[in-house]
mmCIF file of C-alpha atoms (C1' of nucleotides) in Angstrom:
data_model
loop_
_atom_site.group_PDB
_atom_site.id
_atom_site.type_symbol
_atom_site.label_atom_id
_atom_site.label_comp_id
_atom_site.label_asym_id
_atom_site.label_seq_id
_atom_site.Cartn_x
_atom_site.Cartn_y
_atom_site.Cartn_z
ATOM 1 C CA UNK A 1 28.104 -75.833 36.143
ATOM 2 C CA UNK A 2 29.652 -79.218 37.002
ATOM 3 C CA UNK A 3 32.401 -81.432 35.608
ATOM 4 C CA UNK A 4 30.281 -84.214 35.013
ATOM 5 C CA UNK A 5 27.672 -82.080 33.176
ATOM 6 C CA UNK A 6 30.422 -81.154 30.710
ATOM 7 C CA UNK A 7 31.568 -84.749 30.105
ATOM 8 C CA UNK A 8 27.728 -85.773 29.712
ATOM 9 C CA UNK A 9 27.318 -83.081 27.139
ATOM 10 C CA UNK A 10 30.434 -84.021 25.167
ATOM 11 C CA UNK A 11 29.161 -87.659 25.213
ATOM 12 C CA UNK A 12 25.959 -86.809 23.965
ATOM 13 C CA UNK A 13 27.455 -84.473 21.278
ATOM 14 C CA UNK A 14 29.768 -87.363 20.233
ATOM 15 C CA UNK A 15 27.389 -90.129 19.951
ATOM 16 C CA UNK A 16 24.147 -88.078 18.849
ATOM 17 C CA UNK A 17 22.161 -90.358 20.838
ATOM 18 C CA UNK A 18 20.988 -89.866 24.597
ATOM 19 C CA UNK A 19 20.207 -93.390 25.245
ATOM 20 C CA UNK A 20 23.810 -94.733 24.088
ATOM 21 C CA UNK A 21 25.343 -91.869 25.903
ATOM 22 C CA UNK A 22 23.862 -92.719 28.901
ATOM 23 C CA UNK A 23 24.720 -96.353 28.519
ATOM 24 C CA UNK A 24 28.322 -95.423 28.134
ATOM 25 C CA UNK A 25 28.435 -92.875 31.087
ATOM 26 C CA UNK A 26 26.567 -95.634 33.299
ATOM 27 C CA UNK A 27 23.739 -93.422 34.195
ATOM 28 C CA UNK A 28 19.993 -93.643 33.328
ATOM 29 C CA UNK A 29 18.897 -91.911 30.256
ATOM 30 C CA UNK A 30 16.558 -89.452 32.137
ATOM 31 C CA UNK A 31 19.137 -88.454 34.443
ATOM 32 C CA UNK A 32 21.525 -87.598 31.352
ATOM 33 C CA UNK A 33 18.451 -85.757 29.664
ATOM 34 C CA UNK A 34 17.867 -83.780 32.919
ATOM 35 C CA UNK A 35 21.749 -83.064 33.284
ATOM 36 C CA UNK A 36 21.788 -81.718 29.664
ATOM 37 C CA UNK A 37 18.448 -79.646 30.207
ATOM 38 C CA UNK A 38 20.011 -77.975 33.390
ATOM 39 C CA UNK A 39 23.085 -77.068 31.357
ATOM 40 C CA UNK A 40 20.939 -75.519 28.671
ATOM 41 C CA UNK A 41 19.109 -73.532 31.165
ATOM 42 C CA UNK A 42 22.088 -72.303 32.649
ATOM 43 C CA UNK A 43 23.577 -71.143 29.425
ATOM 44 C CA UNK A 44 20.207 -69.633 28.440
ATOM 45 C CA UNK A 45 20.272 -71.442 25.056
ATOM 46 C CA UNK A 46 19.531 -74.897 23.691
ATOM 47 C CA UNK A 47 22.656 -76.802 22.683
ATOM 48 C CA UNK A 48 21.075 -79.471 20.556
ATOM 49 C CA UNK A 49 18.758 -79.504 17.586
ATOM 50 C CA UNK A 50 16.134 -82.053 18.384
ATOM 51 C CA UNK A 51 14.111 -83.623 15.629
ATOM 52 C CA UNK A 52 12.122 -86.612 16.685
ATOM 53 C CA UNK A 53 14.649 -89.101 18.137
ATOM 54 C CA UNK A 54 17.724 -87.330 16.613
ATOM 55 C CA UNK A 55 19.817 -85.023 18.638
ATOM 56 C CA UNK A 56 22.439 -82.845 16.901
ATOM 57 C CA UNK A 57 24.574 -80.104 18.056
ATOM 58 C CA UNK A 58 23.219 -76.872 16.927
ATOM 59 C CA UNK A 59 25.610 -73.765 16.287
ATOM 60 C CA UNK A 60 25.650 -72.904 19.989
ATOM 61 C CA UNK A 61 26.258 -76.509 20.797
ATOM 62 C CA UNK A 62 29.207 -76.500 18.367
ATOM 63 C CA UNK A 63 30.873 -73.481 19.643
ATOM 64 C CA UNK A 64 30.525 -74.602 23.131
ATOM 65 C CA UNK A 65 31.760 -78.251 22.410
ATOM 66 C CA UNK A 66 34.688 -76.886 20.931
ATOM 67 C CA UNK A 67 35.494 -74.834 23.967
ATOM 68 C CA UNK A 68 34.640 -77.613 26.460
ATOM 69 C CA UNK A 69 36.893 -80.050 24.546
ATOM 70 C CA UNK A 70 39.793 -77.611 24.770
ATOM 71 C CA UNK A 71 39.195 -77.011 28.502
ATOM 72 C CA UNK A 72 38.869 -80.617 29.338
ATOM 73 C CA UNK A 73 41.994 -81.346 27.390
ATOM 74 C CA UNK A 74 43.872 -78.789 29.376
ATOM 75 C CA UNK A 75 42.624 -80.025 32.595
ATOM 76 C CA UNK A 76 43.547 -83.616 31.746
ATOM 77 C CA UNK A 77 46.997 -82.252 30.671
ATOM 78 C CA UNK A 78 47.330 -80.352 33.852
ATOM 79 C CA UNK A 79 46.526 -83.512 35.864
ATOM 80 C CA UNK A 80 48.997 -85.598 33.892
ATOM 81 C CA UNK A 81 51.753 -83.060 34.420
ATOM 82 C CA UNK A 82 51.150 -82.921 38.188
ATOM 83 C CA UNK A 83 51.149 -86.649 38.137
ATOM 84 C CA UNK A 84 54.405 -86.681 36.392
ATOM 85 C CA UNK A 85 55.895 -84.151 38.630
ATOM 86 C CA UNK A 86 54.857 -85.767 41.819
ATOM 87 C CA UNK A 87 55.371 -89.391 40.852
ATOM 88 C CA UNK A 88 58.909 -90.405 41.497
ATOM 89 C CA UNK A 89 58.940 -93.070 39.129
ATOM 90 C CA UNK A 90 57.926 -90.915 36.061
ATOM 91 C CA UNK A 91 59.099 -87.581 37.074
ATOM 92 C CA UNK A 92 61.328 -84.975 35.694
ATOM 93 C CA UNK A 93 64.720 -83.505 37.249
ATOM 94 C CA UNK A 94 65.967 -80.310 35.973
ATOM 95 C CA UNK A 95 69.748 -79.776 36.181
ATOM 96 C CA UNK A 96 72.122 -77.077 35.164
ATOM 97 C CA UNK A 97 75.926 -77.746 35.117
ATOM 98 C CA UNK A 98 79.310 -76.293 34.143
ATOM 99 C CA UNK A 99 80.366 -76.598 30.430
ATOM 100 C CA UNK A 100 83.341 -78.693 31.490
ATOM 101 C CA UNK A 101 81.425 -81.236 33.363
ATOM 102 C CA UNK A 102 79.523 -82.199 30.212
ATOM 103 C CA UNK A 103 82.219 -84.703 29.004
ATOM 104 C CA UNK A 104 82.260 -87.342 31.501
ATOM 105 C CA UNK A 105 80.990 -86.305 34.934
ATOM 106 C CA UNK A 106 77.404 -85.510 34.315
ATOM 107 C CA UNK A 107 76.826 -88.301 31.599
ATOM 108 C CA UNK A 108 78.318 -90.894 34.104
ATOM 109 C CA UNK A 109 76.218 -89.611 37.047
ATOM 110 C CA UNK A 110 73.017 -89.607 34.949
ATOM 111 C CA UNK A 111 73.720 -93.018 33.587
ATOM 112 C CA UNK A 112 74.288 -94.385 37.063
ATOM 113 C CA UNK A 113 71.142 -92.772 38.236
ATOM 114 C CA UNK A 114 68.843 -93.914 35.387
ATOM 115 C CA UNK A 115 70.040 -97.442 35.801
ATOM 116 C CA UNK A 116 68.209 -97.400 39.126
ATOM 117 C CA UNK A 117 65.546 -95.038 38.086
ATOM 118 C CA UNK A 118 64.897 -95.677 34.365
ATOM 119 C CA UNK A 119 61.675 -93.786 34.080
ATOM 120 C CA UNK A 120 62.907 -90.277 35.767
ATOM 121 C CA UNK A 121 63.911 -87.999 32.844
ATOM 122 C CA UNK A 122 66.257 -85.021 32.950
ATOM 123 C CA UNK A 123 66.076 -81.471 31.618
ATOM 124 C CA UNK A 124 69.691 -80.456 31.226
ATOM 125 C CA UNK A 125 71.030 -76.883 30.976
ATOM 126 C CA UNK A 126 74.911 -76.440 30.318
ATOM 127 C CA UNK A 127 76.627 -73.104 30.744
ATOM 128 C CA UNK A 128 78.955 -70.811 32.632
ATOM 129 C CA UNK A 129 78.788 -70.554 36.420
ATOM 130 C CA UNK A 130 76.581 -67.417 36.244
ATOM 131 C CA UNK A 131 74.251 -68.770 33.787
ATOM 132 C CA UNK A 132 73.596 -72.145 36.104
ATOM 133 C CA UNK A 133 73.263 -70.137 39.065
ATOM 134 C CA UNK A 134 70.808 -67.770 37.591
ATOM 135 C CA UNK A 135 69.088 -70.829 36.338
ATOM 136 C CA UNK A 136 68.776 -71.999 39.861
ATOM 137 C CA UNK A 137 67.933 -68.621 41.400
ATOM 138 C CA UNK A 138 64.784 -68.211 38.975
ATOM 139 C CA UNK A 139 63.588 -71.740 39.639
ATOM 140 C CA UNK A 140 64.339 -72.920 35.953
ATOM 141 C CA UNK A 141 66.516 -75.721 37.537
ATOM 142 C CA UNK A 142 65.928 -77.869 40.426
ATOM 143 C CA UNK A 143 69.691 -78.269 40.918
ATOM 144 C CA UNK A 144 73.041 -77.163 39.736
ATOM 145 C CA UNK A 145 76.308 -78.856 39.819
ATOM 146 C CA UNK A 146 79.169 -76.376 39.957
ATOM 147 C CA UNK A 147 82.410 -75.358 41.531
ATOM 148 C CA UNK A 148 83.518 -73.762 43.820
ATOM 149 C CA UNK A 149 81.090 -73.888 46.851
ATOM 150 C CA UNK A 150 78.624 -71.265 46.857
ATOM 151 C CA UNK A 151 75.902 -70.532 49.557
ATOM 152 C CA UNK A 152 73.857 -67.953 51.067
ATOM 153 C CA UNK A 153 70.624 -66.673 49.671
ATOM 154 C CA UNK A 154 69.001 -69.714 50.605
ATOM 155 C CA UNK A 155 71.282 -72.048 48.719
ATOM 156 C CA UNK A 156 72.416 -75.376 50.110
ATOM 157 C CA UNK A 157 75.635 -76.903 48.611
ATOM 158 C CA UNK A 158 76.467 -80.605 48.908
ATOM 159 C CA UNK A 159 80.054 -81.510 48.057
ATOM 160 C CA UNK A 160 80.231 -84.527 45.585
ATOM 161 C CA UNK A 161 83.868 -84.928 44.607
ATOM 162 C CA UNK A 162 87.314 -83.464 44.884
ATOM 163 C CA UNK A 163 89.657 -83.025 41.936
ATOM 164 C CA UNK A 164 93.312 -82.252 42.054
ATOM 165 C CA UNK A 165 94.640 -79.279 40.040
ATOM 166 C CA UNK A 166 97.620 -79.497 37.830
ATOM 167 C CA UNK A 167 100.230 -77.075 36.438
ATOM 168 C CA UNK A 168 99.655 -77.327 32.762
ATOM 169 C CA UNK A 169 102.492 -76.402 30.348
ATOM 170 C CA UNK A 170 103.170 -76.878 26.559
ATOM 171 C CA UNK A 171 105.124 -79.716 25.296
ATOM 172 C CA UNK A 172 108.834 -78.533 25.055
ATOM 173 C CA UNK A 173 108.228 -75.949 28.020
ATOM 174 C CA UNK A 174 111.354 -75.965 30.273
ATOM 175 C CA UNK A 175 109.094 -77.588 33.050
ATOM 176 C CA UNK A 176 107.502 -80.130 30.752
ATOM 177 C CA UNK A 177 109.900 -83.050 31.692
ATOM 178 C CA UNK A 178 108.985 -82.444 35.271
ATOM 179 C CA UNK A 179 106.318 -84.678 37.051
ATOM 180 C CA UNK A 180 105.699 -82.183 39.875
ATOM 181 C CA UNK A 181 106.427 -78.588 40.576
ATOM 182 C CA UNK A 182 105.858 -75.987 43.284
ATOM 183 C CA UNK A 183 103.213 -73.448 42.280
ATOM 184 C CA UNK A 184 106.012 -70.833 42.717
ATOM 185 C CA UNK A 185 107.740 -72.488 39.755
ATOM 186 C CA UNK A 186 105.261 -70.488 37.391
ATOM 187 C CA UNK A 187 105.696 -67.110 38.989
ATOM 188 C CA UNK A 188 107.312 -65.434 36.052
ATOM 189 C CA UNK A 189 105.412 -67.444 33.357
ATOM 190 C CA UNK A 190 102.548 -65.908 31.063
ATOM 191 C CA UNK A 191 99.627 -67.338 32.634
ATOM 192 C CA UNK A 192 96.278 -68.484 30.867
ATOM 193 C CA UNK A 193 93.569 -67.389 33.343
ATOM 194 C CA UNK A 194 89.632 -67.689 33.293
ATOM 195 C CA UNK A 195 87.434 -64.680 33.185
ATOM 196 C CA UNK A 196 85.191 -63.834 36.056
ATOM 197 C CA UNK A 197 82.080 -65.610 34.633
ATOM 198 C CA UNK A 198 83.743 -69.157 35.120
ATOM 199 C CA UNK A 199 83.375 -70.465 38.632
ATOM 200 C CA UNK A 200 86.906 -71.996 38.569
ATOM 201 C CA UNK A 201 88.507 -68.337 38.496
ATOM 202 C CA UNK A 202 87.556 -67.892 42.122
ATOM 203 C CA UNK A 203 89.324 -71.264 43.034
ATOM 204 C CA UNK A 204 92.806 -70.338 41.655
ATOM 205 C CA UNK A 205 92.315 -66.818 42.770
ATOM 206 C CA UNK A 206 92.264 -68.027 46.342
ATOM 207 C CA UNK A 207 95.034 -70.378 45.780
ATOM 208 C CA UNK A 208 97.324 -67.739 44.461
ATOM 209 C CA UNK A 209 96.363 -65.509 47.344
ATOM 210 C CA UNK A 210 97.194 -68.214 49.749
ATOM 211 C CA UNK A 211 100.826 -68.511 48.467
ATOM 212 C CA UNK A 212 101.232 -64.709 48.129
ATOM 213 C CA UNK A 213 101.724 -64.026 44.379
ATOM 214 C CA UNK A 214 99.560 -63.189 41.511
ATOM 215 C CA UNK A 215 100.476 -64.774 38.214
ATOM 216 C CA UNK A 216 101.242 -62.663 35.063
ATOM 217 C CA UNK A 217 98.005 -63.255 33.349
ATOM 218 C CA UNK A 218 98.485 -63.241 29.434
ATOM 219 C CA UNK A 219 94.955 -64.283 28.469
ATOM 220 C CA UNK A 220 91.776 -64.670 30.076
ATOM 221 C CA UNK A 221 89.590 -67.662 28.625
ATOM 222 C CA UNK A 222 85.898 -68.149 28.862
ATOM 223 C CA UNK A 223 86.264 -71.668 30.016
ATOM 224 C CA UNK A 224 88.678 -74.458 30.967
ATOM 225 C CA UNK A 225 88.928 -76.186 27.526
ATOM 226 C CA UNK A 226 89.847 -72.954 25.719
ATOM 227 C CA UNK A 227 92.383 -72.379 28.443
ATOM 228 C CA UNK A 228 93.806 -75.747 27.873
ATOM 229 C CA UNK A 229 93.861 -74.862 24.098
ATOM 230 C CA UNK A 230 95.893 -71.843 24.554
ATOM 231 C CA UNK A 231 98.467 -73.667 26.653
ATOM 232 C CA UNK A 232 98.536 -76.538 23.942
ATOM 233 C CA UNK A 233 99.233 -73.634 21.356
ATOM 234 C CA UNK A 234 102.176 -72.548 23.647
ATOM 235 C CA UNK A 235 100.703 -69.243 24.632
ATOM 236 C CA UNK A 236 101.302 -69.856 28.245
ATOM 237 C CA UNK A 237 100.850 -72.118 31.379
ATOM 238 C CA UNK A 238 97.786 -72.643 33.394
ATOM 239 C CA UNK A 239 96.344 -74.263 36.618
ATOM 240 C CA UNK A 240 93.478 -76.762 35.875
ATOM 241 C CA UNK A 241 91.714 -79.741 36.999
ATOM 242 C CA UNK A 242 92.243 -82.980 35.191
ATOM 243 C CA UNK A 243 88.768 -82.997 33.620
ATOM 244 C CA UNK A 244 88.062 -85.370 30.785
ATOM 245 C CA UNK A 245 88.720 -83.689 27.413
ATOM 246 C CA UNK A 246 91.068 -81.024 28.784
ATOM 247 C CA UNK A 247 94.330 -83.406 28.539
ATOM 248 C CA UNK A 248 94.989 -82.166 24.956
ATOM 249 C CA UNK A 249 97.963 -83.125 22.769
ATOM 250 C CA UNK A 250 100.748 -80.675 23.190
ATOM 251 C CA UNK A 251 100.274 -80.236 26.928
ATOM 252 C CA UNK A 252 102.135 -81.572 29.986
ATOM 253 C CA UNK A 253 100.433 -81.900 33.227
ATOM 254 C CA UNK A 254 102.523 -81.590 36.379
ATOM 255 C CA UNK A 255 101.342 -82.390 39.934
ATOM 256 C CA UNK A 256 101.500 -79.543 42.289
ATOM 257 C CA UNK A 257 103.664 -80.212 45.254
ATOM 258 C CA UNK A 258 103.125 -77.136 47.331
ATOM 259 C CA UNK A 259 100.437 -75.990 48.324
ATOM 260 C CA UNK A 260 97.954 -78.591 47.945
ATOM 261 C CA UNK A 261 95.620 -77.523 45.042
ATOM 262 C CA UNK A 262 92.137 -78.979 44.538
ATOM 263 C CA UNK A 263 88.686 -77.996 43.838
ATOM 264 C CA UNK A 264 85.452 -79.607 44.898
ATOM 265 C CA UNK A 265 82.417 -80.183 42.797
ATOM 266 C CA UNK A 266 79.183 -79.897 44.469
ATOM 267 C CA UNK A 267 75.363 -80.091 44.185
ATOM 268 C CA UNK A 268 73.436 -77.020 44.821
ATOM 269 C CA UNK A 269 69.742 -76.370 45.358
ATOM 270 C CA UNK A 270 67.437 -73.676 46.990
ATOM 271 C CA UNK A 271 66.771 -74.759 50.610
ATOM 272 C CA UNK A 272 62.979 -73.612 50.970
ATOM 273 C CA UNK A 273 62.001 -74.512 47.527
ATOM 274 C CA UNK A 274 59.626 -77.367 46.924
ATOM 275 C CA UNK A 275 61.387 -80.542 45.362
ATOM 276 C CA UNK A 276 59.522 -83.061 43.512
ATOM 277 C CA UNK A 277 59.644 -86.536 44.785
ATOM 278 C CA UNK A 278 62.051 -87.286 41.621
ATOM 279 C CA UNK A 279 64.139 -84.344 42.554
ATOM 280 C CA UNK A 280 64.505 -85.598 46.024
ATOM 281 C CA UNK A 281 65.456 -89.084 44.714
ATOM 282 C CA UNK A 282 68.060 -87.490 42.612
ATOM 283 C CA UNK A 283 69.428 -85.506 45.676
ATOM 284 C CA UNK A 284 69.508 -88.516 47.848
ATOM 285 C CA UNK A 285 71.219 -90.723 45.001
ATOM 286 C CA UNK A 286 74.166 -87.915 44.812
ATOM 287 C CA UNK A 287 74.393 -87.892 48.600
ATOM 288 C CA UNK A 288 74.939 -91.723 48.727
ATOM 289 C CA UNK A 289 76.893 -92.025 45.659
ATOM 290 C CA UNK A 290 79.354 -89.624 46.717
ATOM 291 C CA UNK A 291 79.021 -90.006 50.466
ATOM 292 C CA UNK A 292 82.728 -90.576 50.849
ATOM 293 C CA UNK A 293 83.373 -86.956 49.833
ATOM 294 C CA UNK A 294 80.565 -85.566 51.655
ATOM 295 C CA UNK A 295 81.650 -87.013 55.080
ATOM 296 C CA UNK A 296 85.104 -85.839 54.689
ATOM 297 C CA UNK A 297 83.870 -82.230 54.498
ATOM 298 C "C1'" DC B 1 35.053 -73.071 68.803
ATOM 299 C "C1'" DG B 2 33.406 -77.350 67.315
ATOM 300 C "C1'" DC B 3 29.613 -80.627 67.038
ATOM 301 C "C1'" DT B 4 24.850 -81.707 65.879
ATOM 302 C "C1'" DT B 5 20.666 -81.108 63.572
ATOM 303 C "C1'" DG B 6 17.399 -79.590 60.415
ATOM 304 C "C1'" DC B 7 16.401 -77.432 55.909
ATOM 305 C "C1'" DA B 8 17.499 -76.667 50.740
ATOM 306 C "C1'" DT B 9 19.295 -78.149 46.835
ATOM 307 C "C1'" DC B 10 21.334 -81.608 43.812
ATOM 308 C "C1'" DT B 11 21.714 -85.828 41.395
ATOM 309 C "C1'" DG B 12 20.103 -89.977 39.639
ATOM 310 C "C1'" DC B 13 16.342 -93.305 40.007
ATOM 311 C "C1'" DT B 14 11.652 -95.322 38.327
ATOM 312 C "C1'" DA B 15 7.440 -94.728 36.093
ATOM 313 C "C1'" DA B 16 4.551 -92.327 33.151
ATOM 314 C "C1'" DT B 17 3.871 -89.791 29.152
ATOM 315 C "C1'" DC B 18 4.922 -87.990 24.641
ATOM 316 C "C1'" DT B 19 6.280 -88.171 19.878
ATOM 317 C "C1'" DA B 20 7.875 -89.580 15.310
ATOM 318 C "C1'" DT C 1 7.531 -99.276 19.169
ATOM 319 C "C1'" DA C 2 11.823 -96.923 20.353
ATOM 320 C "C1'" DG C 3 13.614 -93.225 22.354
ATOM 321 C "C1'" DA C 4 13.175 -88.545 24.553
ATOM 322 C "C1'" DT C 5 10.946 -85.876 28.291
ATOM 323 C "C1'" DT C 6 8.808 -84.975 32.433
ATOM 324 C "C1'" DA C 7 7.264 -86.061 37.337
ATOM 325 C "C1'" DG C 8 7.979 -87.550 41.607
ATOM 326 C "C1'" DC C 9 10.764 -89.926 44.864
ATOM 327 C "C1'" DA C 10 15.122 -90.889 47.847
ATOM 328 C "C1'" DG C 11 19.553 -90.556 49.019
ATOM 329 C "C1'" DA C 12 23.629 -87.516 49.265
ATOM 330 C "C1'" DT C 13 25.710 -83.181 50.340
ATOM 331 C "C1'" DG C 14 26.021 -78.346 51.699
ATOM 332 C "C1'" DC C 15 25.011 -74.678 54.639
ATOM 333 C "C1'" DA C 16 23.316 -72.231 58.563
ATOM 334 C "C1'" DA C 17 21.537 -72.166 63.107
ATOM 335 C "C1'" DG C 18 21.438 -73.736 67.873
ATOM 336 C "C1'" DC C 19 23.749 -75.722 71.695
ATOM 337 C "C1'" DG C 20 27.347 -77.262 75.007
#
DNA sequence: CGCTTGCATCTGCTAATCTA
DNA sequence: TAGATTAGCAGATGCAAGCG
């Protein structure tokens, strides 16, 4: 059974006229008649009711036509999907990212990219560090944008930008009038931390370990904005990046004089996994767009 | 192992024939 | 007489065997 036999069959079924079907298919009428005959022979049943010059689908033909139509539609859809995936101009990039990057960083990045490649679309997933890394591991995302750096298990991580971290205190706190402080200034303060599902947790753990003390954790929040909200409510102090949306009323942001506190946001992907041309374009775009950071690392 | 050759099969053509 | 079917032919393609 050949693809063209099925197309010939559907054309005759649609037009109910062998000669007109042959004209539409740009073959001779006998060739079409022969092809239909061979198909019927292979199936072991007649597909058409022939009365004189009229050809009409019989009940076998109707059943078969329904299935052939569905199969041809599926194959066409498959071809189209592959075309979309492999054509960089009309492809899709699947990207997962941390909650806190959704306010400004990701929209700005995607907006810049789409100015250059307007026909490339994005599938976006937003969640905790654990969630987005799982998405990448399972192949549900082409990339994830996260912090801190993670590698191993066949992952590649490209640093994009570095963000300074600030000591955040409630307005009216004894430190709130200071512009900068040493990290040791919050040794005895109730600290609003983050739970381990948040990637940022390991960043401040490393920083506190490097300075030789552990903060007195009062609460562990799920994400950065919740932590900022707790500080705003006067429940403690925290150490946070100056990400858009975190600078709430009722908080003061103090530069950390010692040690240098920063975090790097990067793009991660699986090294050996196939990347569509559209995904490669996005990776190259990120690499060029943020090259000043990449070259520093 | 790779290239060539010959046979078999398939597809589509024209011409002839059949049928309503 | 128009349109469908059949017969026979040519070209294209696939496959297996033979050869270097």
